[in-house]
Short mmCIF file of C-alpha atoms and ligand atoms in Angstrom, two decimals:
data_model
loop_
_atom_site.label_atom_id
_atom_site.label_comp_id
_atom_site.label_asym_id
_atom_site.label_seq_id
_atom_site.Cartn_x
_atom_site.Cartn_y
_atom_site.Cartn_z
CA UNK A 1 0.00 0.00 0.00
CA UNK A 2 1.27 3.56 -0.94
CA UNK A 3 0.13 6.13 1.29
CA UNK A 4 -1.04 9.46 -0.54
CA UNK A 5 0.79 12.79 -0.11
CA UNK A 6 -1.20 15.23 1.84
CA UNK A 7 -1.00 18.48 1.12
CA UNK A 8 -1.34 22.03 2.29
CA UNK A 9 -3.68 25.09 1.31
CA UNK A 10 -5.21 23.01 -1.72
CA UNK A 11 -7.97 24.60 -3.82
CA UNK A 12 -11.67 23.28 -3.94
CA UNK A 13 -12.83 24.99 -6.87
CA UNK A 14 -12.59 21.76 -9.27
CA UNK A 15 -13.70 19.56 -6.76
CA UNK A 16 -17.22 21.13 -6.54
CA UNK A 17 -19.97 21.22 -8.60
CA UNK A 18 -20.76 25.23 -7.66
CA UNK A 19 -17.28 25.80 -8.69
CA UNK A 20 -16.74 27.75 -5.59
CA UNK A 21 -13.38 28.36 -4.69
CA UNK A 22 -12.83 27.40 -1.42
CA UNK A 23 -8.77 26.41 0.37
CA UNK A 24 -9.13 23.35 2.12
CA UNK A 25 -6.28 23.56 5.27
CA UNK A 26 -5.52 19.56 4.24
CA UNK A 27 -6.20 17.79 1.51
CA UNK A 28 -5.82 14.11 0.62
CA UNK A 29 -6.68 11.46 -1.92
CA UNK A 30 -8.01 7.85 -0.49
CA UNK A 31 -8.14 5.06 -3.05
CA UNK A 32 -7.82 2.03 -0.60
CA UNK A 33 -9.38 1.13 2.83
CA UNK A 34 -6.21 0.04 3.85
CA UNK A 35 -5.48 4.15 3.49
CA UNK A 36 -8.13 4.66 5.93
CA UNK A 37 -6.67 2.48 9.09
CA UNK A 38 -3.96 4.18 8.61
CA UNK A 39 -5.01 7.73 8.39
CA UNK A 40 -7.48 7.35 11.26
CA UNK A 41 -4.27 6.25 13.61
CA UNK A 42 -2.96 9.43 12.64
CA UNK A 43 -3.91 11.64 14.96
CA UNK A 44 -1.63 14.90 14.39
CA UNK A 45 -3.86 15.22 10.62
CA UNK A 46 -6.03 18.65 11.42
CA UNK A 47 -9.67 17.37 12.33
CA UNK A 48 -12.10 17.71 11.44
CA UNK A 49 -12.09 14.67 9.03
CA UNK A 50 -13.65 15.52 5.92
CA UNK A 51 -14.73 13.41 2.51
CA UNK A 52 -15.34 14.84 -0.80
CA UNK A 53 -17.29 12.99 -3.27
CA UNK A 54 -18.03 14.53 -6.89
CA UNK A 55 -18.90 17.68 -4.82
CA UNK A 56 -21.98 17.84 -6.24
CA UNK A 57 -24.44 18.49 -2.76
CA UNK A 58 -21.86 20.83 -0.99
CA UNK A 59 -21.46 24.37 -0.20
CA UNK A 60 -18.00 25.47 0.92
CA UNK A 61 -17.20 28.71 2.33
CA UNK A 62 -14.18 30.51 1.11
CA UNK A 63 -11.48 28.80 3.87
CA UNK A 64 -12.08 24.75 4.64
CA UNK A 65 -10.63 23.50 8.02
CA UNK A 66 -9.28 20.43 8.65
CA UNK A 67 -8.41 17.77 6.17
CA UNK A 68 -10.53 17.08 3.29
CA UNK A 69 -10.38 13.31 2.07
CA UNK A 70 -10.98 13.04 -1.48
CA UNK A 71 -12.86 9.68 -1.87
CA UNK A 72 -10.73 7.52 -5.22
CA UNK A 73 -12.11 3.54 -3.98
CA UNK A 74 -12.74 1.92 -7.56
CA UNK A 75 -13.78 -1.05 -8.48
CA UNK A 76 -17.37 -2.87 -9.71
CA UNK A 77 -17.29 -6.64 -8.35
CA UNK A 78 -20.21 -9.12 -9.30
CA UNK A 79 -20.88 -10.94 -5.76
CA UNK A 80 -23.50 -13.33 -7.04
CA UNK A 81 -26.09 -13.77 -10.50
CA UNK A 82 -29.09 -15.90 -10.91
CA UNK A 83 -31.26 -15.88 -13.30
CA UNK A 84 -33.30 -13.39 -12.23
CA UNK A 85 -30.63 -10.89 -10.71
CA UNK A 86 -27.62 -9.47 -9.77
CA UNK A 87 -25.60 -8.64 -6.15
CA UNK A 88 -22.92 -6.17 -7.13
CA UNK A 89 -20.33 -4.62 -4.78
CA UNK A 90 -18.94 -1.32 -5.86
CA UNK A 91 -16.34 1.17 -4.42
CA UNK A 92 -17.39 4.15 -2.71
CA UNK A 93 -15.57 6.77 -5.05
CA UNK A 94 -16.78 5.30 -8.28
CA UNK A 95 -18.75 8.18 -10.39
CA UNK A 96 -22.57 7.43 -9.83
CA UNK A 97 -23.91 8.37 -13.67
CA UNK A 98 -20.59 5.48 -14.93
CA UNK A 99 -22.04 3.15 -12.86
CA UNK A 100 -25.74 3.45 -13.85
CA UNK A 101 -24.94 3.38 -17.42
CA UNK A 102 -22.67 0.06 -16.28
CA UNK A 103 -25.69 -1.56 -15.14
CA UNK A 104 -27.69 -0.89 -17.86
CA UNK A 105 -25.29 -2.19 -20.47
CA UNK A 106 -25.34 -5.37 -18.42
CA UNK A 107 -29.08 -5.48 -18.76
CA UNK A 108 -29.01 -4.35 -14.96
CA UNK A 109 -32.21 -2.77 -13.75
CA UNK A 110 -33.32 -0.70 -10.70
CA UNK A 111 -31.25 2.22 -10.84
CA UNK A 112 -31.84 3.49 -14.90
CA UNK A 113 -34.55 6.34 -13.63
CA UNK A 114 -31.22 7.94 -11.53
CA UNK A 115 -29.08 8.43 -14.77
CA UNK A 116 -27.21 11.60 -14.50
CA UNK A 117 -27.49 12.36 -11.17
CA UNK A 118 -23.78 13.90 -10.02
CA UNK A 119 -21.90 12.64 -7.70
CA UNK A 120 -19.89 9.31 -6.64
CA UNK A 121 -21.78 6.17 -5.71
CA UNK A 122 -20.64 6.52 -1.95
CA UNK A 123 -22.84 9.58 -1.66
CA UNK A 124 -25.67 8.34 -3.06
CA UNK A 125 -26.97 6.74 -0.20
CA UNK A 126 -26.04 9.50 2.28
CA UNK A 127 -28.95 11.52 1.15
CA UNK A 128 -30.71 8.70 -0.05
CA UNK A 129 -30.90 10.20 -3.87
CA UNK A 130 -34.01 9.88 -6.00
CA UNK A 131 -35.80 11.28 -8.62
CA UNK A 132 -38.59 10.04 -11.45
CA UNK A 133 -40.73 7.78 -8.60
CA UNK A 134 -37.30 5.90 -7.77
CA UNK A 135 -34.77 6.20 -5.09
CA UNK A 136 -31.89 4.47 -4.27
CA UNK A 137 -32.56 2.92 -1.07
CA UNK A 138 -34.77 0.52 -2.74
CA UNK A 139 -31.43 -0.92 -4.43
CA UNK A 140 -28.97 -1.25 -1.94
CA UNK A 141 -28.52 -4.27 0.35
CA UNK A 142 -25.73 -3.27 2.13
CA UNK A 143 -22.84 -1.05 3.01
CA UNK A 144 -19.51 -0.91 4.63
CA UNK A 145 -18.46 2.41 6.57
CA UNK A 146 -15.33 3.31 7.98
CA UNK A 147 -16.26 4.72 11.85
CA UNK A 148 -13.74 7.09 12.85
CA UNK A 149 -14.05 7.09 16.49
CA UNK A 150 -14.15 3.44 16.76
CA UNK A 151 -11.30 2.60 14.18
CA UNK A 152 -12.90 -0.35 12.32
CA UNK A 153 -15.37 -1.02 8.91
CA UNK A 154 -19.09 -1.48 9.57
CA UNK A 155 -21.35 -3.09 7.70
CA UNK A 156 -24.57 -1.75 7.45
CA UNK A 157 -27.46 -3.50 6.33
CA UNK A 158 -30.67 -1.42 4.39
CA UNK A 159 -32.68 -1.66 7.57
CA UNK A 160 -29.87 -0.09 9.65
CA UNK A 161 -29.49 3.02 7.31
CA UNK A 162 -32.92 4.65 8.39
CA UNK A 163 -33.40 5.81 4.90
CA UNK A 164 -36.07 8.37 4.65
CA UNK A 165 -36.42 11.03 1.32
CA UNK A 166 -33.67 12.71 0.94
CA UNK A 167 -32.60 11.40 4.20
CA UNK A 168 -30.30 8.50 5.87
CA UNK A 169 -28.71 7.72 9.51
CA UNK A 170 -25.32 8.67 7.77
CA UNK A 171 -27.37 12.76 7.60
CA UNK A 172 -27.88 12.54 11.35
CA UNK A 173 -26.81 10.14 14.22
CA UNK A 174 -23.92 9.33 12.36
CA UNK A 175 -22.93 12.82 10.40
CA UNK A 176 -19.32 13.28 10.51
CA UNK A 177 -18.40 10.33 12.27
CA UNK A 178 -18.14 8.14 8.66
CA UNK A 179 -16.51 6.92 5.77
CA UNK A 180 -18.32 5.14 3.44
CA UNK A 181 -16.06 2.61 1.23
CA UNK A 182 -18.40 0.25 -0.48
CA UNK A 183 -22.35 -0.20 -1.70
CA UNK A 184 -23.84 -3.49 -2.31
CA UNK A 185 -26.69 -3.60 -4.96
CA UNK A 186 -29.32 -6.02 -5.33
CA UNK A 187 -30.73 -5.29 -9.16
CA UNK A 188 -33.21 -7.04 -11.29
CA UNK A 189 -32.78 -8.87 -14.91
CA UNK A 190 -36.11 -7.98 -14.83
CA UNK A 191 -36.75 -4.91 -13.07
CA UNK A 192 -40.43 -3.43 -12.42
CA UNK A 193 -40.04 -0.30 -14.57
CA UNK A 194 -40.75 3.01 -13.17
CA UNK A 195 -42.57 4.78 -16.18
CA UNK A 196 -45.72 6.48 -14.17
CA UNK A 197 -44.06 10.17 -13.97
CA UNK A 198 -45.37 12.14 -16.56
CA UNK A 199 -42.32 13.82 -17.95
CA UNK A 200 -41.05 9.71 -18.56
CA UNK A 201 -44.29 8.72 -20.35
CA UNK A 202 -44.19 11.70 -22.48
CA UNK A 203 -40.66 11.48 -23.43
CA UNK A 204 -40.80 8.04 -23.90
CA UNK A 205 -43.85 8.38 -26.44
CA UNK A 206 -41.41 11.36 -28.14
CA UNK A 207 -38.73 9.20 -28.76
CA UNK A 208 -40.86 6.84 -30.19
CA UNK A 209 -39.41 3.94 -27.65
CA UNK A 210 -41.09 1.04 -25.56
CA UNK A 211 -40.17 1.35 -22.02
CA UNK A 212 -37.06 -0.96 -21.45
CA UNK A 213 -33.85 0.05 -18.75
CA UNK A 214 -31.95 1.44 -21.63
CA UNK A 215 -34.54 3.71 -23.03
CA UNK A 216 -35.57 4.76 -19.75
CA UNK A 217 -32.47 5.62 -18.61
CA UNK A 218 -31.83 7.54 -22.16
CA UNK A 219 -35.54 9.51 -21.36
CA UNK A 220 -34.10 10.67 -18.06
CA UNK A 221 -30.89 11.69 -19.51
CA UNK A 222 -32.83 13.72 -22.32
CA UNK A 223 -35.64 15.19 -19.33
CA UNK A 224 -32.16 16.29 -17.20
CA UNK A 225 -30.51 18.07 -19.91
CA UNK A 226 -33.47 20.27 -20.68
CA UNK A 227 -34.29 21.22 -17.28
CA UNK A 228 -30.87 21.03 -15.51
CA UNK A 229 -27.78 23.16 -15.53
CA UNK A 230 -24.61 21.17 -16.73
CA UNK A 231 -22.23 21.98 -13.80
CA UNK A 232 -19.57 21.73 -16.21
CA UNK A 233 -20.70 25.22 -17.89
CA UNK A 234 -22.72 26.50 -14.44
CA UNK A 235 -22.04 26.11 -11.21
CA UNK A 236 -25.27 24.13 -9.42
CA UNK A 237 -25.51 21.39 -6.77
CA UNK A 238 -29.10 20.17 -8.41
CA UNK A 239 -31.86 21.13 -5.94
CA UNK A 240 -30.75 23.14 -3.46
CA UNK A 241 -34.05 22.77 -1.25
CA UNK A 242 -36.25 19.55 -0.53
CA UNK A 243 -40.09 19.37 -1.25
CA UNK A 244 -41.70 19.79 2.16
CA UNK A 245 -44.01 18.31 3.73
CA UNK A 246 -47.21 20.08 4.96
CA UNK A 247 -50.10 19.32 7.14
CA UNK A 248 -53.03 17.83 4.86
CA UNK A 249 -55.31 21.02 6.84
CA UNK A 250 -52.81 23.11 6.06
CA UNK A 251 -53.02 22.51 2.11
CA UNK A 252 -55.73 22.80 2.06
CA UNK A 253 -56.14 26.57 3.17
CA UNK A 254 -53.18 27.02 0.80
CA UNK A 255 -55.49 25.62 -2.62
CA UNK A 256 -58.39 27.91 -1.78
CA UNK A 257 -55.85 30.30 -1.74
CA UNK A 258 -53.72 29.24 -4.25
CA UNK A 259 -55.92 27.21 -6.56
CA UNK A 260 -52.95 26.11 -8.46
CA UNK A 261 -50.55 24.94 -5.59
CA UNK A 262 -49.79 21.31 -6.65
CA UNK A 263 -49.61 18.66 -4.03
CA UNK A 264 -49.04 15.12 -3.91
CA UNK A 265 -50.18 12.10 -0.92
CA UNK A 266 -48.03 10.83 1.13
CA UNK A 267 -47.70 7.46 3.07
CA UNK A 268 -49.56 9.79 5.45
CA UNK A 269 -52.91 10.11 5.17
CA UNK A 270 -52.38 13.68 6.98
CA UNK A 271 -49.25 14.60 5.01
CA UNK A 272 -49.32 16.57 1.98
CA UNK A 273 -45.80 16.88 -0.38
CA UNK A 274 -45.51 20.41 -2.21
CA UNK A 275 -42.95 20.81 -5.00
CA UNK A 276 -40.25 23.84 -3.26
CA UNK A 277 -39.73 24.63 -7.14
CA UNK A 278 -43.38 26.12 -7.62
CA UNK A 279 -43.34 27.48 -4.18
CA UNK A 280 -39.86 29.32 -5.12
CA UNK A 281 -41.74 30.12 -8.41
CA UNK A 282 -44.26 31.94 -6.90
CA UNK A 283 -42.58 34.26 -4.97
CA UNK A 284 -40.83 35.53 -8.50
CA UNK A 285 -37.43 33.77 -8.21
CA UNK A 286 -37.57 31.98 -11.17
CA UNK A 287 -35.00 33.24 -13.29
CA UNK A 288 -33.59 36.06 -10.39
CA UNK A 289 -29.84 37.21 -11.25
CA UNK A 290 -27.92 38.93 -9.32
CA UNK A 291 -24.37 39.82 -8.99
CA UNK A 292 -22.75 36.00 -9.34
CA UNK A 293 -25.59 34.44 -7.93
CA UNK A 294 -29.03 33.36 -9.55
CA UNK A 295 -32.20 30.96 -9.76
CA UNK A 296 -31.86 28.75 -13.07
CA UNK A 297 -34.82 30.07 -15.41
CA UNK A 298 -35.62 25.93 -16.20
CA UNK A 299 -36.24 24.47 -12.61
CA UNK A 300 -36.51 27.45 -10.14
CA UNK A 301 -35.29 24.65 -6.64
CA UNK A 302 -31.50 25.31 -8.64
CA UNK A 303 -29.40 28.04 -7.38
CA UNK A 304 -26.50 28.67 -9.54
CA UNK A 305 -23.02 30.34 -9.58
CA UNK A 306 -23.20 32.45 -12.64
CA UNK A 307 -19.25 32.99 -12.37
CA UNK A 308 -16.67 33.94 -9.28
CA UNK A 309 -19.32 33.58 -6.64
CA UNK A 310 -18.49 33.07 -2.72
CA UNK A 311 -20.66 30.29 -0.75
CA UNK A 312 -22.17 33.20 1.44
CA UNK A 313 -23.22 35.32 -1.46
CA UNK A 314 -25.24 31.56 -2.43
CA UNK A 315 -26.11 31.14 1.07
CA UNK A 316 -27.34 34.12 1.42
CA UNK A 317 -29.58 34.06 -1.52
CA UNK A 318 -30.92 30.78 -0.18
CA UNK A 319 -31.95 32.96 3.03
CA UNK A 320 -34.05 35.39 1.32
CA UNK A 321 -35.96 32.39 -0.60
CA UNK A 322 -36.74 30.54 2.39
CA UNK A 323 -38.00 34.26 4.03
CA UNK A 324 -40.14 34.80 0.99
CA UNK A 325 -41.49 31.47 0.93
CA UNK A 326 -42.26 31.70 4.55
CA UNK A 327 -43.87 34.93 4.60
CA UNK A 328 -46.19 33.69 1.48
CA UNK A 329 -47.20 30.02 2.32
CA UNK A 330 -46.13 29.86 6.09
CA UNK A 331 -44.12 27.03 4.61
CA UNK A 332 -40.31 26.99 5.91
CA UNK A 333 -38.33 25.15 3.15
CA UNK A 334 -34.72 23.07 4.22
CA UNK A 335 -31.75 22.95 2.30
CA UNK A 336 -30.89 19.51 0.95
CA UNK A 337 -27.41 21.16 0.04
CA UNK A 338 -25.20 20.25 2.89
CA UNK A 339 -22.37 22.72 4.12
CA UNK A 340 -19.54 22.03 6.42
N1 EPU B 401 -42.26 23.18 -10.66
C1 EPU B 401 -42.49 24.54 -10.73
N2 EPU B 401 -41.47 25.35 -11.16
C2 EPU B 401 -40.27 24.85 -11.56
C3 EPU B 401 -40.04 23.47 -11.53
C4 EPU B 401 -41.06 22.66 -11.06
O1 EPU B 401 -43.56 25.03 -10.40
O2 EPU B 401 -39.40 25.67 -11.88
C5 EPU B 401 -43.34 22.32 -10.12
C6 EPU B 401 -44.26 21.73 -11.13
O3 EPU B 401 -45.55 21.72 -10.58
C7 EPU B 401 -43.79 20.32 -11.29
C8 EPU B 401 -43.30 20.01 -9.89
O4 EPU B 401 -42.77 21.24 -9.42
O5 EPU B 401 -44.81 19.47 -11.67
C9 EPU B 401 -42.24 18.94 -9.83
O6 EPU B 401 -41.14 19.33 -10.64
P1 EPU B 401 -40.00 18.30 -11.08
O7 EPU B 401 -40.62 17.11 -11.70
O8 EPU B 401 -38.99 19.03 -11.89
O9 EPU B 401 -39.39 17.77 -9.72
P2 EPU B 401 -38.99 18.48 -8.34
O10 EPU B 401 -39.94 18.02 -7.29
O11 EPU B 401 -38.82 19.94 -8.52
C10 EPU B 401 -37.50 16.46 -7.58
C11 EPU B 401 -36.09 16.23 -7.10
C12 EPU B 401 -35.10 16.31 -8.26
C13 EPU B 401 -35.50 15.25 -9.27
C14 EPU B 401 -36.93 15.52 -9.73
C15 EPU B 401 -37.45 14.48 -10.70
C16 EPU B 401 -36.10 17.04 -4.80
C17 EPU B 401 -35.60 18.07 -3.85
N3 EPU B 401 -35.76 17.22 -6.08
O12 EPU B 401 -37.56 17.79 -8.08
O13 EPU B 401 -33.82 16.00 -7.75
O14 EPU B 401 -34.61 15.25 -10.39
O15 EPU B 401 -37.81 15.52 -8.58
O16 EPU B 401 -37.80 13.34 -10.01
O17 EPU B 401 -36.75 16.09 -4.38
C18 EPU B 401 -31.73 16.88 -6.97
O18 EPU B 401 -31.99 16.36 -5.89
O19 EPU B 401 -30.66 17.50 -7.18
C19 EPU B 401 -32.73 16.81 -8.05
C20 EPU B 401 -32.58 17.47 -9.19
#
């Protein structure tokens, strides 16, 4: 085992999707587990411990403290196949959208709808990711997690990762305290496909294409790309809010209101889900530019650097949205975006 160079005063701004740049005190690259035992038995590296995925769900402010662990673990490994399906282990550090479109060359089903999602497989699960009626939780069997303070890997089965939306142990009890190395996925040979959101169906019936894993993931990929900003040419990290949650009561003072508000059930009967983007919408953010900071005119839950922006001008920004969205629909929005 080689141990990695760490070095001093590094610069974020490549290593995050906002393009923010941000010096990070430490900075080091992990590729092996074996890295990890030894890192964490070096105590003099400045805490706190960070890791950096793809970047993708971070804010950083202009100075980051302590050491920032880049996460490199590689490697796809087929466990077991039957007939039916698949148990694949893969490395933590492996880029998420490369390993979707892995699976569905393999004929590989479960995870097509989350095609070009950024980010590295080992943060998928930290925030549980999701989006056309699938999330990933529903795909994982297990995982194994470096626990700082007590030196040794963990496995954690599905049940033990409280996964809720947008939402996971690893957010909470355990924030901090973690390195995740591996994911193991269960996925089908033939998967139950996930066509019933409207914006699949319709782009599905514009492509001209039966519903199969490839051409669903290649309608997602098309539906991203009209609505979403390419990081690559503007800084986003995807939605910066999540959909809240609202008393059923509650929404329904808000439609007589707001005849228009859209809402969607729940698993509870008395919980209502509101999309934060036509919230945002409403209050005229849509589109909003100012200085280097901005809503993206396509999908108004992205905040975007339009160039040279700071993480408090984007933070601030944020502020003022959840203000006006409070003051309008007594609704108070959270940030999905993590910071550090
Ligand atoms: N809407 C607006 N204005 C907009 C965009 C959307 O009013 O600018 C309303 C519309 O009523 C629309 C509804 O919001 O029907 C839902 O919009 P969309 O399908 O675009 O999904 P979303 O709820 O805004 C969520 C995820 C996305 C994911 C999509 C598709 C969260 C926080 N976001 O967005 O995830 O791609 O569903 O499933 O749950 C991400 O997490 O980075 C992300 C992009």
């Amino acid at each position: 085992m080689n141990f990695p160079i760490l070095q001093k005063s590094f610069s974020l701004k490549n290593f995050n999707t906002f393009g923010i740049e941000s010096i990070a005190d430490s900075f080091l690259e992990i590729s092996e587990v074996k890295q990890l035992e030894v890192f964490s038995k070096l105590s003099q590296n400045p805490r706190p411990w960070r890791v950096l995925g793809g970047g993708s769900n971070v804010l950083l402010e202009k100075f980051t403290s302590g050491t920032v662990l880049k996460n490199s673990i590689r490697g796809i490994t087929l466990l077991e196949e039957n007939r039916d399906s698949v148990i694949v282990r893969v490395g933590s550090g492996e880029n998420w959208h490369e390993f979707v479109m892995y699976a569905v060359k393999q004929g590989w089903g479960g995870i097509e709808n989350l095609a070009l999602i950024p980010g590295t497989v080992g943060a998928a699960p930290i925030q549980n990711i999701g989006a056309y009626g699938v999330e990933v939780k529903d795909t994982i069997t297990e995982m194994e997690v470096w626990i700082w303070d007590e030196n040794r890997l963990v496995t954690f089965e599905n049940a033990a990762c409280d996964f809720g939306y947008r939402d996971s142990i690893f957010k909470n009890k355990l924030k901090g305290r973690f390195y995740v190395c591996s994911i193991t996925f269960k996925l089908s040979k033939a998967p139950k496909l996930h066509t019933d959101y409207g914006a699949i169906k319709d782009e599905l019936t514009s492509m001209q294409c039966d519903p199969s894993i490839a051409n669903i993931a290649q309608a997602v990929i098309n539906i991203r790309k009209s609505k979403l900003p390419d990081p690559k040419v503007i800084g986003n990290a995807g939605s910066f809010f999540k959909n809240p949650t609202i008393a059923s009561s509650h929404y329904k003072e808000l439609k007589e209101k707001f005849p228009s508000i859209p809402g969607f059930s729940t698993q509870e009967d008395t919980l209502i889900k509101v999309p934060a983007a036509w919230l945002i919408e409403q209050c005229g953010w849509k589109g909003f530019r100012r200085g280097n900071v901005g809503v993206h005119d396509r999908q108004a839950l992205v905040l975007v650097n339009v160039g040279g922006a700071i993480g408090t001008e984007i933070w601030e920004l944020s502020q003022e949205i959840l203000s006006s969205v409070e003051a309008k629909f007594d609704i108070l929005l959270e940030r999905e975006v993590q910071t550090w």
